[in-house]
XYZ file of C-alpha atoms in Angstrom:
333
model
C -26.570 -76.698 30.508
C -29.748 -77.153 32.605
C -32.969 -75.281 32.171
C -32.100 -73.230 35.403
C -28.464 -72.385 34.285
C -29.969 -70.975 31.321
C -32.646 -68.897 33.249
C -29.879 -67.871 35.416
C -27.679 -66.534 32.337
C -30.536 -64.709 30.966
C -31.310 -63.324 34.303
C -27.327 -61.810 34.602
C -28.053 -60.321 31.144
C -30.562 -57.676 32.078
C -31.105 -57.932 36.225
C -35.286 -56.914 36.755
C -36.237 -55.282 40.162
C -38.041 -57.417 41.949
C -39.702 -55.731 45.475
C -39.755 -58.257 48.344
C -42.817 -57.092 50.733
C -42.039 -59.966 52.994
C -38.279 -58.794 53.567
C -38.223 -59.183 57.340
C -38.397 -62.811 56.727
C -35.449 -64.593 57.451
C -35.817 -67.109 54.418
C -36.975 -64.738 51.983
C -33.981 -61.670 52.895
C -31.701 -64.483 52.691
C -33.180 -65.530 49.110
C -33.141 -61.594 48.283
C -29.668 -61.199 49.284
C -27.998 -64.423 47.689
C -29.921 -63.815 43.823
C -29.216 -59.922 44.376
C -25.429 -60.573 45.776
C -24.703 -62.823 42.584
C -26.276 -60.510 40.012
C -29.026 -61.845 38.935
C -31.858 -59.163 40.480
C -31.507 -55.301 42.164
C -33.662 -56.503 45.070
C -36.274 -54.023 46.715
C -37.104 -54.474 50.473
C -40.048 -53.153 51.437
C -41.465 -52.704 54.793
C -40.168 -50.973 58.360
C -36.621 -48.998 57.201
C -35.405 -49.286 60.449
C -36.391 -53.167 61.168
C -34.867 -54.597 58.111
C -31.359 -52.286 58.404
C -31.242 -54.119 61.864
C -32.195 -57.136 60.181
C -29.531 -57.033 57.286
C -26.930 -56.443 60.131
C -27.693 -59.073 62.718
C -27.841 -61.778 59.717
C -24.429 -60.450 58.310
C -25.755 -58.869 54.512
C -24.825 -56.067 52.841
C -26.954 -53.652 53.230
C -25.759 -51.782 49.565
C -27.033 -54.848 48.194
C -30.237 -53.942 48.747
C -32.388 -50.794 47.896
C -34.876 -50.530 51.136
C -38.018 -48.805 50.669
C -39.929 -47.546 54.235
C -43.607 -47.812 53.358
C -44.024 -44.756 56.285
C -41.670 -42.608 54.319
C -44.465 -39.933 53.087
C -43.138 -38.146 50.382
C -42.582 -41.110 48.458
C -45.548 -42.761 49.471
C -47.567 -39.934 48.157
C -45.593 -39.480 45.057
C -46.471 -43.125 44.414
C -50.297 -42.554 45.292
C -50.163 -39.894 42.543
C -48.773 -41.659 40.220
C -51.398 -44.603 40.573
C -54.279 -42.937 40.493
C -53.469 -41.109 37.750
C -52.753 -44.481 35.582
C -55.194 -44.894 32.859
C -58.446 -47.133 33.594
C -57.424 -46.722 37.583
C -60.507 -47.506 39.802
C -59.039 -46.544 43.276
C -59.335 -43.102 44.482
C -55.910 -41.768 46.460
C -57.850 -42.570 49.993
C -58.536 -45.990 49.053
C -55.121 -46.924 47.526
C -53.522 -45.085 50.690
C -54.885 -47.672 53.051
C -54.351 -50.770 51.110
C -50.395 -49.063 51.274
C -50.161 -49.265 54.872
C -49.654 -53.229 54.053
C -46.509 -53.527 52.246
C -47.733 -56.358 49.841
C -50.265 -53.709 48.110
C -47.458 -51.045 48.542
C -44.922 -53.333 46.877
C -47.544 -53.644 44.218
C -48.032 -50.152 43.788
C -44.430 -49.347 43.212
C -44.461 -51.745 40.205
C -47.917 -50.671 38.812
C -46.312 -47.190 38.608
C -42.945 -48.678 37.100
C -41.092 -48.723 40.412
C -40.668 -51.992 39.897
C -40.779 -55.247 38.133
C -41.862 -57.916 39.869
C -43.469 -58.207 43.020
C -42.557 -61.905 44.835
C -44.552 -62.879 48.194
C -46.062 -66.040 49.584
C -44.108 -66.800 52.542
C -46.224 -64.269 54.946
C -49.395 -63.906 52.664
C -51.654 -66.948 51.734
C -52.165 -67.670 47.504
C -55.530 -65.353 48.498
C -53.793 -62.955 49.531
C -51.330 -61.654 46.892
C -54.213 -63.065 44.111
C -56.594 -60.248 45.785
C -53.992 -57.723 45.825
C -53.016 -58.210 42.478
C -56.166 -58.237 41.126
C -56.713 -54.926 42.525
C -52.949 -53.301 42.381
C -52.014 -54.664 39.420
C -55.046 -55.907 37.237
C -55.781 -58.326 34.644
C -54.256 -58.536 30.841
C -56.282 -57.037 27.908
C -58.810 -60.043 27.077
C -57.676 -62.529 30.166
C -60.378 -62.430 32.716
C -58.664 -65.417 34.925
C -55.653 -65.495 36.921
C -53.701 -68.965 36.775
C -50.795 -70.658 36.951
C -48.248 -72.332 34.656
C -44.937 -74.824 35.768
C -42.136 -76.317 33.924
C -41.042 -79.195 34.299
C -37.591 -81.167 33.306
C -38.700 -84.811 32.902
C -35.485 -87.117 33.106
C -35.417 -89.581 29.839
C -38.318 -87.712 28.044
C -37.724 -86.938 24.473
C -39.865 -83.881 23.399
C -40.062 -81.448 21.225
C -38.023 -79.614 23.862
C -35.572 -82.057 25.120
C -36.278 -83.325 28.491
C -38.554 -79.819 29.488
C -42.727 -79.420 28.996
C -45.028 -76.620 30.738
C -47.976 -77.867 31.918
C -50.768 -75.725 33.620
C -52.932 -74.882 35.180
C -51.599 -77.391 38.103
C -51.997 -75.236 41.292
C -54.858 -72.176 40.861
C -58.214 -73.075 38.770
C -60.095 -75.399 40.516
C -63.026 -76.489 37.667
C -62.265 -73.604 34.788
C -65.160 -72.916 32.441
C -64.578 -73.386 29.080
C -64.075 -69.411 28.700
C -61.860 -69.918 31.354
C -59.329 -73.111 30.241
C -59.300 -70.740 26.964
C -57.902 -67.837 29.087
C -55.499 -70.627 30.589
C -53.842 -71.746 27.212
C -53.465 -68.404 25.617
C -51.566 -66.916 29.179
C -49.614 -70.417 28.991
C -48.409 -69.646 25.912
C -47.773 -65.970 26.195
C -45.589 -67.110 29.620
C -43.606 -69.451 27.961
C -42.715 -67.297 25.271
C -41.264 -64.721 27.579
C -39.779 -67.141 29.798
C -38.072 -69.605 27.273
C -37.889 -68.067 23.238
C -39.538 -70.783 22.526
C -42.541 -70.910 20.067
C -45.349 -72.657 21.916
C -46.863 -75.554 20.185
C -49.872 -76.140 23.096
C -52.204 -78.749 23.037
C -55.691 -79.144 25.161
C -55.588 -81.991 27.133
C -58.867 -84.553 27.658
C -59.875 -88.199 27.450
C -60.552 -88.123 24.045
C -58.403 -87.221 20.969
C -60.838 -85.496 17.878
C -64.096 -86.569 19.405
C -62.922 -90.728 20.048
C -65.011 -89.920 23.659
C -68.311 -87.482 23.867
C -69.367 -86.194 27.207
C -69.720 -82.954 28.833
C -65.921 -82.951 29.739
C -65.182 -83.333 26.328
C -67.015 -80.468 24.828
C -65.768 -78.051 27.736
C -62.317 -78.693 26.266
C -63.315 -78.372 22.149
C -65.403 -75.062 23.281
C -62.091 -73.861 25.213
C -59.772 -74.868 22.116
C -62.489 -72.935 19.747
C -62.255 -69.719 21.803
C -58.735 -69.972 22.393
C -58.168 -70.197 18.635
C -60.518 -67.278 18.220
C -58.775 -64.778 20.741
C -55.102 -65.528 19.638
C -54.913 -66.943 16.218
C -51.619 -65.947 16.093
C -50.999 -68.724 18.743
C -50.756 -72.426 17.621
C -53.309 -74.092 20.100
C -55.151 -77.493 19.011
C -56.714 -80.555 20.570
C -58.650 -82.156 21.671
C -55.966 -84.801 22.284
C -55.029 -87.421 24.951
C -51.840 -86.570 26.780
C -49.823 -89.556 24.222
C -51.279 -87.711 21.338
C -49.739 -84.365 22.176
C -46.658 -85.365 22.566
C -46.067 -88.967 21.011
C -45.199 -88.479 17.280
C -45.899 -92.080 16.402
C -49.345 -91.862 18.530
C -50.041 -88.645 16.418
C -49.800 -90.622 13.116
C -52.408 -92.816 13.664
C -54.649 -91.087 16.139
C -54.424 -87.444 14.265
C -55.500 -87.410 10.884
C -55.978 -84.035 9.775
C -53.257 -81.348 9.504
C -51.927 -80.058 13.169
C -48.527 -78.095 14.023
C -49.117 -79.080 17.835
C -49.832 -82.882 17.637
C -47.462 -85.034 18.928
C -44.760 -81.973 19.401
C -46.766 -80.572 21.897
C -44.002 -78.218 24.406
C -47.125 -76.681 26.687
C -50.288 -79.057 27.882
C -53.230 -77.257 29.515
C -55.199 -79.915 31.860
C -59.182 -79.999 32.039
C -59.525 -79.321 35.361
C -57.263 -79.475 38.742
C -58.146 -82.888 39.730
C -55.695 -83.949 36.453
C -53.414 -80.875 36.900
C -52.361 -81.469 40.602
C -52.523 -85.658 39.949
C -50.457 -85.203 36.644
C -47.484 -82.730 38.351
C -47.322 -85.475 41.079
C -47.114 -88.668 39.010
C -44.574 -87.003 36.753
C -42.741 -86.230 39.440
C -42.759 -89.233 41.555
C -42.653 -91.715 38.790
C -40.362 -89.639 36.369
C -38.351 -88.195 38.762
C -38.913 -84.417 37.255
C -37.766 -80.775 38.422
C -41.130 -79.299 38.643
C -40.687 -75.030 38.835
C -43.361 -72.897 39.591
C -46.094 -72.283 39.746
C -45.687 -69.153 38.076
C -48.646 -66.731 38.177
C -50.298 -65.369 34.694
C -52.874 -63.658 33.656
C -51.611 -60.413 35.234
C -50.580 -57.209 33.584
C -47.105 -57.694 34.890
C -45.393 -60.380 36.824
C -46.607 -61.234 39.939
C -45.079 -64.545 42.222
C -46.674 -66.474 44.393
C -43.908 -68.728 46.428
C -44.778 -72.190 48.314
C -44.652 -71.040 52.173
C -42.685 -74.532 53.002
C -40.332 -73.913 50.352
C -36.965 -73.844 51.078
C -34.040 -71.219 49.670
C -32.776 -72.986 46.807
C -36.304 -73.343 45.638
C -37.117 -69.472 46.412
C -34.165 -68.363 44.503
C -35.333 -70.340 41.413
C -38.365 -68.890 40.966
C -37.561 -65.163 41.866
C -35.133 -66.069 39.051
C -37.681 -67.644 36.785
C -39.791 -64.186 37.612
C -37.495 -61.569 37.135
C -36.891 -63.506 33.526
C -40.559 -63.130 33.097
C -40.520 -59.390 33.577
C -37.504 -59.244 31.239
C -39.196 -60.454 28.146
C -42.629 -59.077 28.955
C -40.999 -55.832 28.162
């Protein structure tokens, strides 16, 4: 069984509700429909009532498939207002969150700030910007994470891992040049996602140039001082490095590169990259040269799950990851 048949499975255990604020388009109702229709989510459309009833019946769904929320209905819409402002640490004032609600991204975002939902999954409509700012503001940041980024998974034919043929690598798609605060933030919400998403116990290692201090430079130290703060936020997580990428996950380059005790060396199942420039270059060799499956990227770093879709992607690809979301949700419970 693939990694995605066993994300479905767990998915049709315990179906999360996962708001769609960019239900009038055709690609994502259809996506909606098809991972609602088969079990695997209670999809929430939320926009104009009226425009996506006509919607569902000119394209042929279901409408009972569906639960459709009207963002101009206003005794819900104040009932949810309520709710949010009255959330502990809330910054917004009703007025505020009111008129952010008249776009149904932040509306969708309300609803599952107050519980009315689980997930909220956008990015055909909205820009990455867009549904960062919004959750940022709707949803807010985990308890000690003070960056947003992004984490994918990717099923490398012919690897031999720790975890078969799968390793999460991030941050591939959000962080541009991370501080060392920062990359810190990135392996501990790495780890925290993978956990959730997979049972598996994360064994992440902090990618550089150098393994144990074989190269000194600036980029170097950013990475030891991200490992060292990483280490002192979660001990509970095993993080370690530095290492070069065949010293994560090579057990034979371990051996003679690693000399010192280390429960991540060379079993490494979650990488964290330096910077972009290695994160976006490294998802793209392994996928043109090993022929991988790359899902995601899956937003973290948020106090619940929010997704952030390609806008060119296609269906198949859209169902995946409101899949791999909804998953998310399930075990951040």
């Amino acid at each position: 069984m693939g990694v995605l048949d066993q994300i479905y499975e767990k998915a049709k255990v315990n179906p999360q509700r996962v708001a769609f604020p960019e239900a009038a388009n055709e690609k994502m109702m259809q996506a909606a429909y098809e991972t609602g229709k088969e079990g695997f989510i209670r999809p929430i459309l939320v926009g104009d009532a009226a425009e996506l009833n006509a919607l569902c019946k000119e394209r042929g769904y279901e409408t009972e498939v569906f639960t459709i929320v009207d963002i101009q209905e206003e005794t819900y819409r104040q009932k949810l207002i309520a709710d949010y402002v009255a959330l502990p640490g809330t910054l917004l004032k009703e007025r505020a969150v009111g008129r952010r609600m008249e776009n149904p991204l932040y509306f969708a975002m309300v609803m599952q700030a107050v519980g009315e939902a689980d997930v909220t999954f956008a990015g055909i409509d909205n820009t990455t910007g867009d549904v960062l700012i919004a959750g940022q503001t709707i949803i807010g940041l985990q308890p000690g994470i003070s960056t947003v980024s992004s984490i994918g998974l990717c099923d490398i034919p012919g690897f031999e891992g720790s975890e078969g043929t799968l390793l999460a690598v991030g941050d591939s798609a959000v962080c541009t040049n991370p501080s060392a605060g920062q990359l810190a933030d990135i392996a501990v919400s790495a780890c925290d996602t993978v956990k959730s998403l997979l049972d598996w116990e994360p064994r992440c290692a902090m990618i550089s140039y150098s393994t144990l201090g074989s190269g000194q430079s600036e980029l170097v130290d950013k990475v030891v001082e991200a490992l060292h703060i990483a280490q002192e936020k979660r001990p509970d997580l095993k993080i370690d490095g530095e290492f070069q990428l065949d010293a994560a996950i090579k057990p034979e380059v371990a051996a003679k590169k690693v000399l010192r005790e280390s429960e991540v060396a060379g079993k490494a199942n979650v990488l964290i990259w330096p910077d972009l420039n290695v994160g976006n270059t490294a998802v793209k060799l392994i996928q043109t040269f090993g022929h991988a499956d790359a899902y995601g990227p899956m937003l973290q770093g948020f106090n619940k799950v929010v997704c952030d879709c390609s806008r060119g992607a296609p269906v198949s690809e859209i169902k995946g990851n409101i899949v791999i979301s909804a998953v998310r949700a399930a075990g951040n419970k």
